[in-house]
Coordinates of C-alpha atoms and ligand atoms in Angstrom, one line a residue:
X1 CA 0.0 0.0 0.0
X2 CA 1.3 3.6 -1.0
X3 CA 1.7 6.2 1.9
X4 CA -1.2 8.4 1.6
X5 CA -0.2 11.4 0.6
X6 CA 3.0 13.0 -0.5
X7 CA 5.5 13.9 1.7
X8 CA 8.7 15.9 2.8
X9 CA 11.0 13.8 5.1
X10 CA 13.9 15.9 6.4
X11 CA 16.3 13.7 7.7
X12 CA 18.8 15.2 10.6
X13 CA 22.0 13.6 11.3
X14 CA 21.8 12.5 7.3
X15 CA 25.3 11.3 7.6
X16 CA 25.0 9.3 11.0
X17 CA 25.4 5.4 11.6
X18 CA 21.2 5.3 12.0
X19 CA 20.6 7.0 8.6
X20 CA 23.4 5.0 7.2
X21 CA 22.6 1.6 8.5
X22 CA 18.5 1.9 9.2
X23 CA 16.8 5.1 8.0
X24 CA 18.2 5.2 4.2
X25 CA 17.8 1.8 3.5
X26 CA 14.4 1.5 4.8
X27 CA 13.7 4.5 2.9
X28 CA 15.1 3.1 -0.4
X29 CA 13.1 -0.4 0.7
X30 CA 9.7 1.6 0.6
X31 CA 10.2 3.3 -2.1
X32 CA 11.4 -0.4 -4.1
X33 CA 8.3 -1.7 -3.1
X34 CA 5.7 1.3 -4.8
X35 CA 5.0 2.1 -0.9
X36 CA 5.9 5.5 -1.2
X37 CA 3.9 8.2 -2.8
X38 CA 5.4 9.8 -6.2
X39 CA 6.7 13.1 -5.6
X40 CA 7.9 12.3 -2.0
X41 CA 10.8 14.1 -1.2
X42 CA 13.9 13.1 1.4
X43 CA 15.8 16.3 2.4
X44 CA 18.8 15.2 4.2
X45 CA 20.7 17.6 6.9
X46 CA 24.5 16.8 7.4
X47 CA 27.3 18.7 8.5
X48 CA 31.2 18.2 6.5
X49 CA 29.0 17.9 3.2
X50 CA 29.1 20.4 0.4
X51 CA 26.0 19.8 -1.7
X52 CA 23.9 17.5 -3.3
X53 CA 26.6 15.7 -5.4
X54 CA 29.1 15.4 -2.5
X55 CA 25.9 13.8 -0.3
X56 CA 24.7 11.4 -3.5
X57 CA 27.8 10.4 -3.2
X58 CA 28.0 9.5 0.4
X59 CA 25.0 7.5 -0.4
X60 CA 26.4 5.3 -3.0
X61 CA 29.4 4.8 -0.8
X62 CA 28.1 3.8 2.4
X63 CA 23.9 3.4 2.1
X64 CA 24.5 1.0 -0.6
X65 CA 26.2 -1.5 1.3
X66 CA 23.2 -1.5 3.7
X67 CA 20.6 -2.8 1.3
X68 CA 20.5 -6.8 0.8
X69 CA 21.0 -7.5 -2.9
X70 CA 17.8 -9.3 -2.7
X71 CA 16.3 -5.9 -2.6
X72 CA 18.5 -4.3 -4.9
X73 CA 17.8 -2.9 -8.5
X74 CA 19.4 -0.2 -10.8
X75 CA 16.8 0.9 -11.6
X76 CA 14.7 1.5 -8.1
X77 CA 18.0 3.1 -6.5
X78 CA 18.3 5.6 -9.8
X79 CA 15.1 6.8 -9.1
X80 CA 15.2 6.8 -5.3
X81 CA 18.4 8.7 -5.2
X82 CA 16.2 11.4 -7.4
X83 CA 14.2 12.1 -4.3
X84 CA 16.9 12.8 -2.2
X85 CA 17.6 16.6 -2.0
X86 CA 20.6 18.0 0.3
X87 CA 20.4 21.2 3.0
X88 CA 23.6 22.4 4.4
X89 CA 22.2 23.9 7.9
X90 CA 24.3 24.9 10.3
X91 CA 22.5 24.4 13.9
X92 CA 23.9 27.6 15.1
X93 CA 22.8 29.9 12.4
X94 CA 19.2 30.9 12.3
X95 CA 19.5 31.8 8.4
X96 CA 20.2 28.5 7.4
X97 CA 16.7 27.6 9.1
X98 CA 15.1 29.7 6.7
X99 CA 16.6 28.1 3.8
X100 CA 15.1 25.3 4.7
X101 CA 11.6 26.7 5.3
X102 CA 12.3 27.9 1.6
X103 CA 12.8 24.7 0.7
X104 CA 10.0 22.6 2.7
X105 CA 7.3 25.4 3.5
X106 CA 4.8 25.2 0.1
X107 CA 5.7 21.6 -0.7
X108 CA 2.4 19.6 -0.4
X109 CA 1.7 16.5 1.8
X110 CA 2.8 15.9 5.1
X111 CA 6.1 17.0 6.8
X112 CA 8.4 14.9 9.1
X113 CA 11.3 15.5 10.8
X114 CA 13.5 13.2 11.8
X115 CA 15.9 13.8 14.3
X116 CA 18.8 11.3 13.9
X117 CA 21.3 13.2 16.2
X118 CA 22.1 13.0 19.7
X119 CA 19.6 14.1 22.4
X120 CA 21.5 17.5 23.6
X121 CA 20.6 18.5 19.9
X122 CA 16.6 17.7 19.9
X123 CA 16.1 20.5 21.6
X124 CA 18.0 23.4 20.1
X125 CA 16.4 22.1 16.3
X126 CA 12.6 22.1 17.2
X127 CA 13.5 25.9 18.6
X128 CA 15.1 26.6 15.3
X129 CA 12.2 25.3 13.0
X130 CA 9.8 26.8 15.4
X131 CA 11.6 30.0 14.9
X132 CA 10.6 30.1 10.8
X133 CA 6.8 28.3 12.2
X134 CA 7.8 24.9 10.6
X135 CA 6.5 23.2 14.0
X136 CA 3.1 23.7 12.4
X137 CA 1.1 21.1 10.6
X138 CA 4.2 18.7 10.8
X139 CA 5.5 15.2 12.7
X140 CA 8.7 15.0 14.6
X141 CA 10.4 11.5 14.8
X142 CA 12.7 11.2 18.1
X143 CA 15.5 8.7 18.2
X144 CA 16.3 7.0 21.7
X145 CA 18.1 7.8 23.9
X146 CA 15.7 10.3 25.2
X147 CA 17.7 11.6 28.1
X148 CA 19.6 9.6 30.9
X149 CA 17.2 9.8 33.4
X150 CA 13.4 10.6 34.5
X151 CA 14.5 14.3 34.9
X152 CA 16.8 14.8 31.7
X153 CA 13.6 12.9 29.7
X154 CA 11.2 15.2 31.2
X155 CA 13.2 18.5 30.4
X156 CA 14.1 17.3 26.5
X157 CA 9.9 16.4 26.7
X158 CA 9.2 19.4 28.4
X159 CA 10.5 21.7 25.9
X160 CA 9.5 19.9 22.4
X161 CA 6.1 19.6 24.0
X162 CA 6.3 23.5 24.1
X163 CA 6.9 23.4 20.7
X164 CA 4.6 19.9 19.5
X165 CA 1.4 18.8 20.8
X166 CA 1.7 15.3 21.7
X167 CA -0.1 14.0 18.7
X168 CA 2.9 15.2 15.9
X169 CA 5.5 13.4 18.6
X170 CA 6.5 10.0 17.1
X171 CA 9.7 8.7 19.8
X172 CA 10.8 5.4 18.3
X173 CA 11.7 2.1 20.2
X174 CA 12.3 -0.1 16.7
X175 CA 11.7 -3.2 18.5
X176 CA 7.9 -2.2 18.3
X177 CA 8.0 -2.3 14.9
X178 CA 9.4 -5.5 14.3
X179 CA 6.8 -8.4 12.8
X180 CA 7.4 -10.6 15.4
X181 CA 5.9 -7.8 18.2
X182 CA 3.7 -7.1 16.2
X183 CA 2.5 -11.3 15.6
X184 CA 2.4 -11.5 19.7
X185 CA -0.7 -9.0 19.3
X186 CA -2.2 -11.4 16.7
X187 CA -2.0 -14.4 18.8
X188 CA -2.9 -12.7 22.2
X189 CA -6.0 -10.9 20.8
X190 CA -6.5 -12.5 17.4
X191 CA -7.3 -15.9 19.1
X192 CA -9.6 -17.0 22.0
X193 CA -7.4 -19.7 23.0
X194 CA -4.7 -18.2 25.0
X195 CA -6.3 -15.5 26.8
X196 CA -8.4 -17.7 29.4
X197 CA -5.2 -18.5 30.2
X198 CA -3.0 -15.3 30.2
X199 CA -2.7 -14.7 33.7
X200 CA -1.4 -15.8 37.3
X201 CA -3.7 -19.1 37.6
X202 CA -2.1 -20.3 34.8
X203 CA 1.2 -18.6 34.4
X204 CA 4.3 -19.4 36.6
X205 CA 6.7 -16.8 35.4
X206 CA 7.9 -15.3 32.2
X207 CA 11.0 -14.4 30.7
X208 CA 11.7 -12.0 28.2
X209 CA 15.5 -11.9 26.9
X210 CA 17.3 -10.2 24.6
X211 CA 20.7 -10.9 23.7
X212 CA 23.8 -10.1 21.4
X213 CA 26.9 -11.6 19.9
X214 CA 27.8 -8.1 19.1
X215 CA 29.7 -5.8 21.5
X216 CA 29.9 -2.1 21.6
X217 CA 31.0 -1.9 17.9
X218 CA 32.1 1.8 16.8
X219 CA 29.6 3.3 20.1
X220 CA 32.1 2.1 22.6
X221 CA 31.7 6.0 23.7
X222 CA 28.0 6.8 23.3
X223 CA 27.4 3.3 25.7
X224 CA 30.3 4.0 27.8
X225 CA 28.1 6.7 29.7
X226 CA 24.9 4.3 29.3
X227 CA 24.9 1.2 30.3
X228 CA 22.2 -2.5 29.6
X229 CA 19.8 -0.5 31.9
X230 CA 19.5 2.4 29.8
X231 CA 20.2 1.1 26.4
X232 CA 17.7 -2.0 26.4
X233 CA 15.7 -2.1 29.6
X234 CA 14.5 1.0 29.7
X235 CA 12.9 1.2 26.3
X236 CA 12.9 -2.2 24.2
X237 CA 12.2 -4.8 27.0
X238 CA 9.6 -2.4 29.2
X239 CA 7.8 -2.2 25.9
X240 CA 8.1 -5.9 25.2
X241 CA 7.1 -6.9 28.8
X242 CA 3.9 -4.0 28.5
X243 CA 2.3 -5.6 25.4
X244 CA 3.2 -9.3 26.9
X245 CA 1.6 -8.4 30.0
X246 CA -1.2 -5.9 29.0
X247 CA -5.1 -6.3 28.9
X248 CA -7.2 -6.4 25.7
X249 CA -7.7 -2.7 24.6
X250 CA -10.9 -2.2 22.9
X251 CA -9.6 -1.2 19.4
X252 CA -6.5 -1.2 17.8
X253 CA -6.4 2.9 17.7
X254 CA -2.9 4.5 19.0
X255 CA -4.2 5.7 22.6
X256 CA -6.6 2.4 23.0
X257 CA -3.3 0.5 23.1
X258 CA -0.9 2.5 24.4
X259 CA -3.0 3.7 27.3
X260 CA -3.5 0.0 28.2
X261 CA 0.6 -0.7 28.2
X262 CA 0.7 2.1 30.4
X263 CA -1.5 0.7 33.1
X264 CA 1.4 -2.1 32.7
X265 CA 4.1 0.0 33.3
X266 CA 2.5 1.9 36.2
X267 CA 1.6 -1.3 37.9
X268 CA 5.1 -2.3 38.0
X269 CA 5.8 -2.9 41.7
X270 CA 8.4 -0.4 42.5
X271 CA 11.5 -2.2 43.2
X272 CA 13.1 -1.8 47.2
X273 CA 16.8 -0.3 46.9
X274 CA 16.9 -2.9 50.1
X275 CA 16.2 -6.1 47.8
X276 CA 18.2 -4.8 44.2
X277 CA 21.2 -7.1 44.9
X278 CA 18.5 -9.8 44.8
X279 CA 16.2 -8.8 42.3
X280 CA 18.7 -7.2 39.7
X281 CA 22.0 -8.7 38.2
X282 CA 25.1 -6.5 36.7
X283 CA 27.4 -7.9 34.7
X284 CA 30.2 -6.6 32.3
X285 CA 32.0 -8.7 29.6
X286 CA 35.7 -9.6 29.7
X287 CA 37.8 -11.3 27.1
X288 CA 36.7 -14.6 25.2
X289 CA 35.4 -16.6 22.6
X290 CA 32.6 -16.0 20.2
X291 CA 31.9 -18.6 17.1
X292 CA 35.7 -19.7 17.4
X293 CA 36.8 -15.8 17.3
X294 CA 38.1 -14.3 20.5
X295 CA 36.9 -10.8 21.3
X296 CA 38.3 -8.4 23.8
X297 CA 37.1 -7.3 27.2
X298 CA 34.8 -4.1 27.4
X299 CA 37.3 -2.4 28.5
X300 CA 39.5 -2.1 25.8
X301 CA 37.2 -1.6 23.4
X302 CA 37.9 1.9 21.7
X303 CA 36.0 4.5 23.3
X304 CA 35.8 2.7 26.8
X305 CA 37.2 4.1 29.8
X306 CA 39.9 1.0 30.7
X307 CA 38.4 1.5 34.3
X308 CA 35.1 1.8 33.2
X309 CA 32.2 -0.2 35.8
X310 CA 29.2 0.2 33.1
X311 CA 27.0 -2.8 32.7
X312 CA 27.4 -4.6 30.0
X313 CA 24.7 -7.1 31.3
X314 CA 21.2 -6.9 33.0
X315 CA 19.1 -9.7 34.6
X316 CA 16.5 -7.9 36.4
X317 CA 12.9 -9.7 37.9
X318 CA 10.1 -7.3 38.0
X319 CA 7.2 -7.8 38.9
X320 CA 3.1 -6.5 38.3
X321 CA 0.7 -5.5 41.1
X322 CA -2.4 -6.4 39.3
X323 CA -5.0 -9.0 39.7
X324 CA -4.0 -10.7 36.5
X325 CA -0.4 -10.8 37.4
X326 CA 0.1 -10.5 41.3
X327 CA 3.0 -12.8 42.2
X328 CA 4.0 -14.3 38.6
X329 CA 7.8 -13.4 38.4
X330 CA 9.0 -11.7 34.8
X331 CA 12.6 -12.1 34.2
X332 CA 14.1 -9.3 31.7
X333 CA 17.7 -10.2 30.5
X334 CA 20.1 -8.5 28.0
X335 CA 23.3 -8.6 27.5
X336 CA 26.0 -7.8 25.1
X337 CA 29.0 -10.4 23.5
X338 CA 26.4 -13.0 24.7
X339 CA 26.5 -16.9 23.6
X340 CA 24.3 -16.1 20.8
X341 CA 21.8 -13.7 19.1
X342 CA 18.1 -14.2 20.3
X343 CA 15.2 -12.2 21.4
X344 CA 12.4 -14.4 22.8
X345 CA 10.1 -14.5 25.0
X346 CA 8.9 -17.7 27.4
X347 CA 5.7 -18.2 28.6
X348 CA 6.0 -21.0 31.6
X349 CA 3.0 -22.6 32.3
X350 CA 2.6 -24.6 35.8
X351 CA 2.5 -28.0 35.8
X352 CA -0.3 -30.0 36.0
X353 CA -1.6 -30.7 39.7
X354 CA -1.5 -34.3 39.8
X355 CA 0.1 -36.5 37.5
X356 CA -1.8 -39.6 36.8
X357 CA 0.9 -40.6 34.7
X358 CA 4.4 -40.6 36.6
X359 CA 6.9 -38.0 37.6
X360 CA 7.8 -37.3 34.1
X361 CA 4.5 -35.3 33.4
X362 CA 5.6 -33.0 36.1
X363 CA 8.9 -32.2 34.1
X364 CA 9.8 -29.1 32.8
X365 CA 9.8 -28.3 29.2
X366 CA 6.3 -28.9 28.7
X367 CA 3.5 -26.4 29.2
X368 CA 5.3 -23.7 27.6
X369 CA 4.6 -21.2 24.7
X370 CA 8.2 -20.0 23.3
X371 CA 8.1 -16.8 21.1
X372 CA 11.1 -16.1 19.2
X373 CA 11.4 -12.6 18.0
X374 CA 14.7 -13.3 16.2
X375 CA 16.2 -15.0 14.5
X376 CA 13.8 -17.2 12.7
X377 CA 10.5 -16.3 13.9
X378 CA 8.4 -18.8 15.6
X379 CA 6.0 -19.3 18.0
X380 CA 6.4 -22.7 20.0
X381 CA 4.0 -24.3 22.5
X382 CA 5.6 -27.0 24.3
X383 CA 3.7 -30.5 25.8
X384 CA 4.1 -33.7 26.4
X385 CA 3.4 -36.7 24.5
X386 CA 3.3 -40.2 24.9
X387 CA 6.8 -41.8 23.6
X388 CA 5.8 -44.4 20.8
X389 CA 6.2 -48.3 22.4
X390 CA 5.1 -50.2 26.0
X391 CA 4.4 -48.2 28.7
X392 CA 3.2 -44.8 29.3
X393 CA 6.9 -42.6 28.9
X394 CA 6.1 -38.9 28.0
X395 CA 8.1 -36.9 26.2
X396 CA 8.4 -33.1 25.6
X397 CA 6.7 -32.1 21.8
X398 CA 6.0 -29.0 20.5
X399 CA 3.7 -27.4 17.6
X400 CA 5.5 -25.1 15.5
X401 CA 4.8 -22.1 13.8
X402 CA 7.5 -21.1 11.7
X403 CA 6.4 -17.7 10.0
X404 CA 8.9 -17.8 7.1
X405 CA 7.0 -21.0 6.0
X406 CA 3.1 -19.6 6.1
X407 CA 4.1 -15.7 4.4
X408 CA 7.4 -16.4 2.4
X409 CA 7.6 -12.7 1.2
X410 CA 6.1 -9.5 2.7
X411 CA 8.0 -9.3 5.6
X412 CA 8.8 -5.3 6.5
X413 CA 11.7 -4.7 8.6
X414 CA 11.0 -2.3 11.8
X415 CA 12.6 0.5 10.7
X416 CA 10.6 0.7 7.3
X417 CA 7.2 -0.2 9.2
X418 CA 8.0 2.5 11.7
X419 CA 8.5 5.5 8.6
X420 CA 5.7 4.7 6.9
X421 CA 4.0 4.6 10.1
X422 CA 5.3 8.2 10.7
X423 CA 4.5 9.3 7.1
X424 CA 1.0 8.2 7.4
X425 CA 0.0 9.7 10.7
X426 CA -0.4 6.1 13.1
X427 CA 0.8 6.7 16.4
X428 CA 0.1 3.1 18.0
X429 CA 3.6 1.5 17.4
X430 CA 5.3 4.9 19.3
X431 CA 6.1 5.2 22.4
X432 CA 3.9 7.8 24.6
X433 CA 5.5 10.9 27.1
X434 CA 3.8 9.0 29.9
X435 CA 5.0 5.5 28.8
X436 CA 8.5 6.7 28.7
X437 CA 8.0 8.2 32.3
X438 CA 6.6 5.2 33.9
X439 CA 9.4 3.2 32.2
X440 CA 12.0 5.7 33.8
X441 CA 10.7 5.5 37.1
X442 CA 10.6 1.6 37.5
X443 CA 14.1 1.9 36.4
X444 CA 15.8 4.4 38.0
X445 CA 15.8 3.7 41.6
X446 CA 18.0 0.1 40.2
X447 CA 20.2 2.6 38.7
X448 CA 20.5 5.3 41.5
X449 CA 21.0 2.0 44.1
X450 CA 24.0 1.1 41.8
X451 CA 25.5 4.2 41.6
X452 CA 25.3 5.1 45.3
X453 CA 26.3 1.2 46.6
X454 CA 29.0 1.2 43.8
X455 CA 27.9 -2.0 43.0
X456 CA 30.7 -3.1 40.3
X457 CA 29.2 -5.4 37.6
X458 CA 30.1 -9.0 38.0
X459 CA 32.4 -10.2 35.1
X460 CA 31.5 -12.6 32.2
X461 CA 33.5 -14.5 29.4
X462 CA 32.2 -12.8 26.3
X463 CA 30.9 -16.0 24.8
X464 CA 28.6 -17.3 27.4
X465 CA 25.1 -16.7 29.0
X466 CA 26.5 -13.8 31.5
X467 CA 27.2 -13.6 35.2
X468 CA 26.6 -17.0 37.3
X469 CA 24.2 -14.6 39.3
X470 CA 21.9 -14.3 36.4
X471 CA 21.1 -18.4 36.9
X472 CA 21.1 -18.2 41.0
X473 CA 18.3 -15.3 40.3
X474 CA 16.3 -17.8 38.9
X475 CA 17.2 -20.6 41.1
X476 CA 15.4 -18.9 44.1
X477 CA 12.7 -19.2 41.9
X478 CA 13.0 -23.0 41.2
X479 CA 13.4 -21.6 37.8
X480 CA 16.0 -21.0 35.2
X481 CA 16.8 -19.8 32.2
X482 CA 15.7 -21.8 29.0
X483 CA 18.9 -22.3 27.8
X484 CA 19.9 -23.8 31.1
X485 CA 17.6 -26.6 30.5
X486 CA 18.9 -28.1 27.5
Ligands
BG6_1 C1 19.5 -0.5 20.1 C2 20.6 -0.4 21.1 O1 18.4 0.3 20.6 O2 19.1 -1.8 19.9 C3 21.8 -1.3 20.7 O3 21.0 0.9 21.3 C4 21.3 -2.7 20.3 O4 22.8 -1.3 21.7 C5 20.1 -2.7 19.4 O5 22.4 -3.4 19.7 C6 19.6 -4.1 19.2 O6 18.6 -4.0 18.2 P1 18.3 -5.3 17.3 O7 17.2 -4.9 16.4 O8 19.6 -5.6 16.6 O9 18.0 -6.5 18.2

């Protein structure tokens, strides 16, 4: 489907790693598919780059490289490099804003900006578009991280929201716009047999994970000064926990859904500075071992201060105070330079009460639903089954749904869902001001307990599944981690 109308996309930070490895691409993706209405215009805002040409350039050099040659034809990236047009602005001089009013103010359709820059410069551009009135009748697209706290989130907040209502604020968390997040909606709400039994009667505990084989990469810097808690927990696994854990909204429409995540997030029982060595694990990676390559330890990764006590790692349990989920432990887990690449989510069920039929029904590895995020996208529901021959020996089955097998093509990566999201006005897959807050305040007490304990993060062999203390975490709950199991 083609974006509705026409539109201007002026792209800040036009040269940084996002627009390079996300925005661009996703942009060219849209336009390779015929999703992207003819005329549509991408105005891109870099310093160190002279003009059009010199930016084009760029482009072919280093945007190129992102797309998969699956996607890739002459002809589609001829005519998506003719909607790229180039404005050199310089943030301190208020001129150069008017050039680009010049440039944007008559053109039809709608307007986005995209703000692909760090957050001490979100601020200082919506004052300079305000000042030649381009805040009207446009949308503003907000990159995490969106401060490094509850109060530096609230003051960036405070003063865009002087400048945009709420409704032209699109703040991005990408893993909302992946399939997969979007597929756990589907099954929750699209079918009647889960729901009954969504909730603490039914549900032991859940755990939500999210790991890497990468490590810092060129960001060593940027993450230096931000740590697991910030980076992943704050944003991508609160979402993912909110819509895991939320109730049915009554429509798909942006607020019905995102006001229902937020009763999630406020309902998160705040977490005692007392009970945070218990409850929350900190880990950083040292040297080791990844798919027969050794990497380096954190610190000495460029950018990293060789001292440096930022997490790396985060095990963390939190908990809902809600009728549905009173008691039911969720465990959230990230970590960099981990064994391997997944994002999943595990839905344990208890066991049945009474097994007629031996101690093996009581095993684990049965009454589970497993949703893998990435890589390979499946949902899994675990049971047992009878193993063929004499006698009555269960086994652990599961039913499989392996998406890439029902919908071969027309999968949309987040990035491209999310601007054609932006382009056509649907706020549901962003993330609200209040969200955000709620999110920061769970968080932030584990952070300020860290910082004023000087609780040093436990070392782990890049390689492996993090700290030991991640597993004991779970063993208080006669629980661990799925991995463990196998
Ligand atoms: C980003 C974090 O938001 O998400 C990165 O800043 C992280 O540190 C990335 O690597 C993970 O996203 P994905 O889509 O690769 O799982």
């Amino acid at each position: 489907m083609q974006t509705d109308s026409s539109f201007t996309f002026v792209l800040f930070g036009g040269t940084g790693d996002l627009s390079m490895r996300k925005i661009l691409p996703a942009l060219y993706e849209a336009h390779r598919a015929g999703m992207l209405a003819p005329g549509g215009k991408i105005f891109a805002v870099a310093r160190h780059i002279e003009g059009r040409e010199q930016y084009l350039q760029w482009v072919n050099e280093h945007v190129r490289a992102h797309v998969s040659n699956a996607q890739f034809t002459e002809d589609a990236w001829r005519t998506f490099l003719d909607r790229i047009e180039f404005v050199a602005i310089d943030l301190g001089k208020a001129e150069d804003f008017v050039l680009l009013r010049d440039a944007v103010a008559d053109l039809p359709g709608t307007r986005v900006f995209y703000l692909a820059t760090g957050p001490s410069l979100f601020v200082p551009i919506c004052h300079a578009l305000a000042s030649v009135g381009l805040n009207q009748n446009s949308r503003i697209v907000l990159e995490k991280p969106l401060g490094y706290d509850l109060r530096s989130s609230n003051a960036i907040n405070d003063a865009v929201g002087e400048i945009f209502a709420e409704e032209q604020i699109y703040r991005i968390d990408h893993y909302l716009g992946k399939e997969p997040v979007q597929n756990l909606l589907a099954l929750r709400f699209g079918n009647a047999l889960f729901e009954p039994l969504w909730r603490r009667d039914w549900v032991e505990s859940i755990q939500i994970t999210i790991a890497e084989e990468l490590g810092v990469e060129a960001r060593g810097d940027f993450y230096d000064n931000t740590g697991a808690l910030r980076d992943m927990v704050q944003n991508h696994l609160l979402q993912l926990l909110s819509i895991v854990a939320m109730e049915p909204p009554h429509s798909m429409d942006s607020d019905s859904v995102r006001d229902e995540k937020l009763r999630v997030l406020r309902a998160l029982k705040p977490i005692d500075p007392r009970d945070i060595s218990r409850v929350a694990v900190r880990g950083q990676y040292h040297a080791g071992v990844i798919r027969g390559a050794s990497v380096p330890a954190y610190a000495n990764e460029s950018g990293v201060r060789p001292e440096s006590t930022t997490e790396t790692f985060v095990a963390v349990k939190a908990e809902i105070e809600n009728w549905r989920w009173a008691g039911v432990p969720f465990f959230l887990r990230t970590g960099k330079r981990l064994a391997d690449r997944i994002a999943e989510i595990v839905v344990n069920f208890r066991p049945v009460p009474h097994s007629a039929l031996g101690s093996s029904a009581l095993r684990p590895g049965a009454n589970r639903l497993v949703i893998r995020l990435q890589p390979n996208e499946t949902i899994r529901l675990y049971c047992l089954a009878k193993k063929p021959g004499e006698g009555m020996n269960l086994s652990s089955v599961h039913l499989d749904l392996a998406f890439d097998q029902f919908f071969r093509e027309g999968q949309m990566e987040a990035y491209q869902r999310l601007l054609l999201d932006v382009i056509n006005g649907r706020l549901a897959l962003f993330v609200r001001r209040d969200e955000q807050e709620a999110a920061w305040r769970w968080v932030e007490p584990i952070l300020n307990e860290w910082a004023a304990s000087g609780t040093k993060p436990k070392p782990y062999a890049a390689g492996t599944w993090g700290p030991a203390a991640a597993s004991a975490m779970l063993a208080q709950h006669d629980t661990c981690w799925l991995e463990e199991e196998n």
